[in-house]
Structure formats: C-alpha cells, structure tokens
XYZ file of C-alpha atoms in Angstrom:
227
model
C 0.000 0.000 0.000
C 2.954 2.295 -0.585
C 1.012 4.440 -3.035
C -1.515 5.365 -0.356
C 0.925 6.038 2.475
C 0.364 9.239 4.413
C 3.281 11.611 4.899
C 4.984 11.682 8.291
C 4.164 15.381 8.539
C 0.430 14.790 8.039
C 0.373 11.958 10.570
C 2.205 14.104 13.111
C -0.351 16.892 12.745
C -3.195 14.405 13.118
C -1.698 12.922 16.292
C -1.219 16.363 17.810
C -4.846 17.307 17.276
C -5.994 13.956 18.629
C -3.916 14.442 21.774
C -5.684 17.745 22.476
C -8.968 15.876 23.000
C -7.874 14.032 26.121
C -5.501 11.597 27.766
C -6.697 8.435 26.038
C -6.209 10.145 22.661
C -2.480 10.654 23.227
C -0.188 8.503 21.083
C 3.378 9.751 21.335
C 5.773 9.635 18.426
C 9.470 10.239 17.957
C 11.845 11.266 20.711
C 14.295 9.143 22.690
C 13.898 5.383 22.860
C 14.794 5.263 26.556
C 11.880 4.227 28.752
C 9.922 2.387 26.052
C 9.635 -1.246 25.025
C 7.837 -3.121 22.258
C 4.167 -3.589 23.042
C 4.554 -7.131 21.716
C 6.748 -7.950 24.711
C 4.003 -6.777 27.050
C 1.499 -8.941 25.197
C 3.704 -11.995 25.550
C 3.938 -11.289 29.286
C 0.163 -11.038 29.569
C 0.276 -7.391 30.706
C 1.273 -8.759 34.102
C 2.743 -5.475 35.368
C -0.331 -3.441 34.450
C -2.659 -6.069 35.923
C -0.663 -5.934 39.160
C -0.931 -2.149 39.150
C -4.715 -2.461 38.797
C -4.809 -4.888 41.725
C -2.900 -2.460 43.939
C -4.971 0.564 42.914
C -8.376 -1.083 43.210
C -7.521 -3.626 45.941
C -8.948 -6.456 43.878
C -8.551 -10.145 44.672
C -9.600 -11.657 41.327
C -6.863 -11.733 38.664
C -9.414 -11.790 35.845
C -10.777 -8.441 37.053
C -7.271 -6.940 36.984
C -6.601 -8.273 33.498
C -9.945 -7.081 32.142
C -9.503 -3.538 33.465
C -5.944 -3.350 32.094
C -7.171 -4.690 28.741
C -10.003 -2.141 28.596
C -7.606 0.721 29.268
C -5.271 -0.464 26.519
C -8.172 -0.783 24.091
C -9.171 2.811 24.836
C -5.614 4.032 24.205
C -5.630 2.281 20.837
C -9.103 3.163 19.583
C -9.097 6.810 20.675
C -6.186 8.217 18.625
C -6.896 5.849 15.736
C -10.516 6.973 15.496
C -9.632 10.663 15.820
C -6.969 10.527 13.120
C -9.364 8.712 10.778
C -12.279 11.112 11.239
C -10.477 14.435 11.685
C -7.601 14.008 9.228
C -8.520 11.099 6.962
C -5.632 8.925 8.124
C -5.549 5.275 9.146
C -2.737 5.039 11.680
C -0.001 2.498 11.145
C 0.425 0.848 14.554
C 3.263 -1.438 13.505
C 6.105 -1.197 15.989
C 3.852 0.123 18.755
C 5.668 0.651 22.041
C 4.566 0.910 25.660
C 6.060 2.948 28.458
C 8.287 0.985 30.839
C 6.447 2.407 33.832
C 2.844 2.721 32.715
C 0.193 2.282 30.012
C 1.232 5.176 27.725
C 1.799 4.284 24.067
C 4.225 5.458 21.399
C 5.126 4.806 17.783
C 8.799 5.479 16.954
C 7.913 6.941 13.561
C 4.609 8.497 12.458
C 2.996 6.469 9.706
C -0.340 5.662 8.152
C -2.465 5.627 5.033
C -4.840 8.174 3.515
C -8.463 7.151 3.991
C -9.503 8.674 0.663
C -6.994 6.556 -1.234
C -7.959 3.372 0.605
C -11.599 3.908 -0.327
C -14.062 1.316 0.938
C -11.226 -0.649 2.513
C -10.429 2.123 5.008
C -12.732 1.061 7.905
C -11.453 -2.493 7.642
C -7.876 -1.243 7.716
C -8.619 0.762 10.864
C -10.239 -2.276 12.483
C -7.231 -4.440 11.638
C -4.652 -1.983 12.950
C -6.336 -1.819 16.346
C -7.702 -5.313 16.882
C -4.524 -7.150 15.939
C -2.944 -5.637 19.042
C -5.867 -6.634 21.230
C -5.820 -10.168 19.837
C -2.093 -10.431 20.517
C -2.697 -9.289 24.081
C -5.516 -11.812 24.526
C -3.270 -14.609 23.249
C -0.652 -13.776 25.877
C -2.960 -13.711 28.890
C -2.238 -16.371 31.494
C -5.449 -15.591 33.352
C -8.575 -17.095 31.830
C -10.955 -14.382 30.643
C -13.922 -15.028 28.367
C -13.043 -14.028 24.775
C -16.384 -12.278 24.294
C -15.768 -10.218 27.429
C -12.544 -8.983 25.833
C -14.380 -8.301 22.574
C -16.905 -6.329 24.602
C -14.064 -4.338 26.133
C -12.874 -3.435 22.643
C -16.366 -2.372 21.605
C -16.830 -0.362 24.783
C -13.503 1.385 24.242
C -14.436 2.179 20.638
C -17.832 3.572 21.601
C -16.341 5.551 24.476
C -13.755 7.071 22.161
C -16.466 7.949 19.629
C -18.618 9.575 22.325
C -15.683 11.660 23.592
C -14.693 12.655 20.066
C -18.251 13.726 19.263
C -18.375 15.959 22.326
C -15.068 17.570 21.376
C -15.786 17.887 17.643
C -19.581 17.901 17.098
C -19.209 18.882 13.443
C -18.072 15.344 12.568
C -21.255 13.728 13.944
C -22.485 12.128 10.717
C -19.169 10.667 9.600
C -18.276 9.520 13.100
C -21.673 7.903 13.667
C -21.527 6.055 10.346
C -17.966 4.854 10.953
C -18.689 3.676 14.486
C -21.733 1.745 13.300
C -19.690 0.037 10.577
C -16.893 -0.892 12.978
C -19.353 -2.361 15.483
C -20.537 -4.705 12.752
C -17.032 -5.777 11.758
C -15.267 -8.985 12.725
C -15.122 -9.725 16.430
C -17.017 -6.539 17.310
C -20.207 -7.831 15.711
C -22.776 -8.669 18.347
C -20.885 -7.054 21.228
C -23.441 -4.311 21.795
C -25.411 -1.536 20.182
C -25.526 2.235 19.901
C -28.517 3.393 21.935
C -28.608 7.170 21.516
C -27.853 10.067 19.153
C -24.660 10.997 20.989
C -23.222 7.510 20.464
C -24.344 6.161 23.805
C -23.640 2.438 23.870
C -24.894 -0.678 25.649
C -22.582 -3.670 25.632
C -23.663 -7.301 25.986
C -20.932 -8.241 28.435
C -19.348 -6.836 31.582
C -15.763 -5.701 32.172
C -16.030 -6.918 35.821
C -15.117 -3.561 37.342
C -18.120 -3.867 39.650
C -16.323 -6.739 41.393
C -13.575 -4.435 42.681
C -14.131 -3.421 46.337
C -14.931 0.185 45.405
C -16.071 -0.616 41.885
C -19.426 -0.088 40.229
C -21.298 -0.949 37.068
C -20.154 1.152 34.100
C -22.636 3.265 32.177
C -22.658 0.903 29.203
C -22.695 -2.340 31.223
C -25.162 -5.077 30.364
C -25.882 -5.345 34.121
C -26.655 -1.633 34.591
C-alpha cells in the first residue's frame, strides 16, 4: 500500500490534534527510545505489570478483574487516537512497531505512519479495524489468566464507543461521519454482536461486563449489560 501512504508530517499533525482531546487520545511519536519497550513484549507477558498495578490501585482479589480492566484501558488508548486521526484528518494510523512505556500504560510509535483514507476507499474502515484489533488479539493470546473471549471483545467495543462519544463531544461537526464509521466498525469482525448504539450521541450498551463492579470500590459502568 505504498502508493496510499500518508506523509509523516500529516500523521504528526493528526496525532497532535488527537492528543488535544484528552488523555486516552495521546499517542506519542518520535523522541528518545529510553523508557519504552515493544508492546509485543508486554502482550507476551500477559500485561502482568499493568494487571498488578490495577490490583494495587483497586484492591482487587480476582486476577481476571485486573486483566480485564488493564485490557479495557489499553483498548481505549488504541481506539481513541486511531478513530480521531481517521475522522479528523482522513488517516488510518499504522500501529506497527507500537511501544509501551516501561512504567505505565502510555503508548508510542517510533515513527509516524499511516495511510490516507480517501486513497484506501471502501477498505479504510477495515484497515482501521485491523490496525487496532490485531494488538488486542495479541494481548488476549498472551494472557495467562482465563478471561472469556467475548468479554474482551466487549471491552474493545466499549472502548471504541467511548472514544467515539468523547470525540463527538469535542468535535460535534463530525457527527455524521463519526456515527456512520462507528456503526460500521461495530458490525465488523469480532465486534459484531458485542453491543449496540442506543442514543444520538453515540451512547452504547454492551452485551458483556468488564467486571469492574467486582472491585471493592467498583461499580457498574454506564454501558454495562448489568446496569
């Protein structure tokens, strides 16, 4: 797809605007390599360090709860900048070589890259889906704690819908395109059947639960099937 590659300059601009929307929309690029490691290594280790951090913060006693919450946060950090760059700048982010901070969940790509949505045509939503979900599938494959696959798919859908809702609030002018794209993505691959949009501002109801309510101070999320 070399003929549809986006320029590094355009991708950098898109990432900067995405980052202005909020913390989950931040995807760093460039800079020193110190303090970062390949996200693939974290996947192979089952996100053990982030799950342990969740356990300490929320005082949980069920490893599957820790893993699910860590997975949901990672999904949000993938979907948010990817969705913003697609809708606001017409760019499908290239998430090859994704890195994670040594001391937290922050994400980085060493070099800005992607493809122009206009040149990808009808294949663009599928390309966006692939770039994000391949990371979530790799993470799921590395988990040592047993978590229902459809729960993890629901986490991905919830993260996508949450990113879309936040993006709509920040940039209401993109409502139609964002709504159409979100609907298409929720009918794609593993996201199909995970939930449904329930309101004009991209409110969402999932068909699974991330288990946060099982933390001592936890509660049911706004999109939870149990709410």
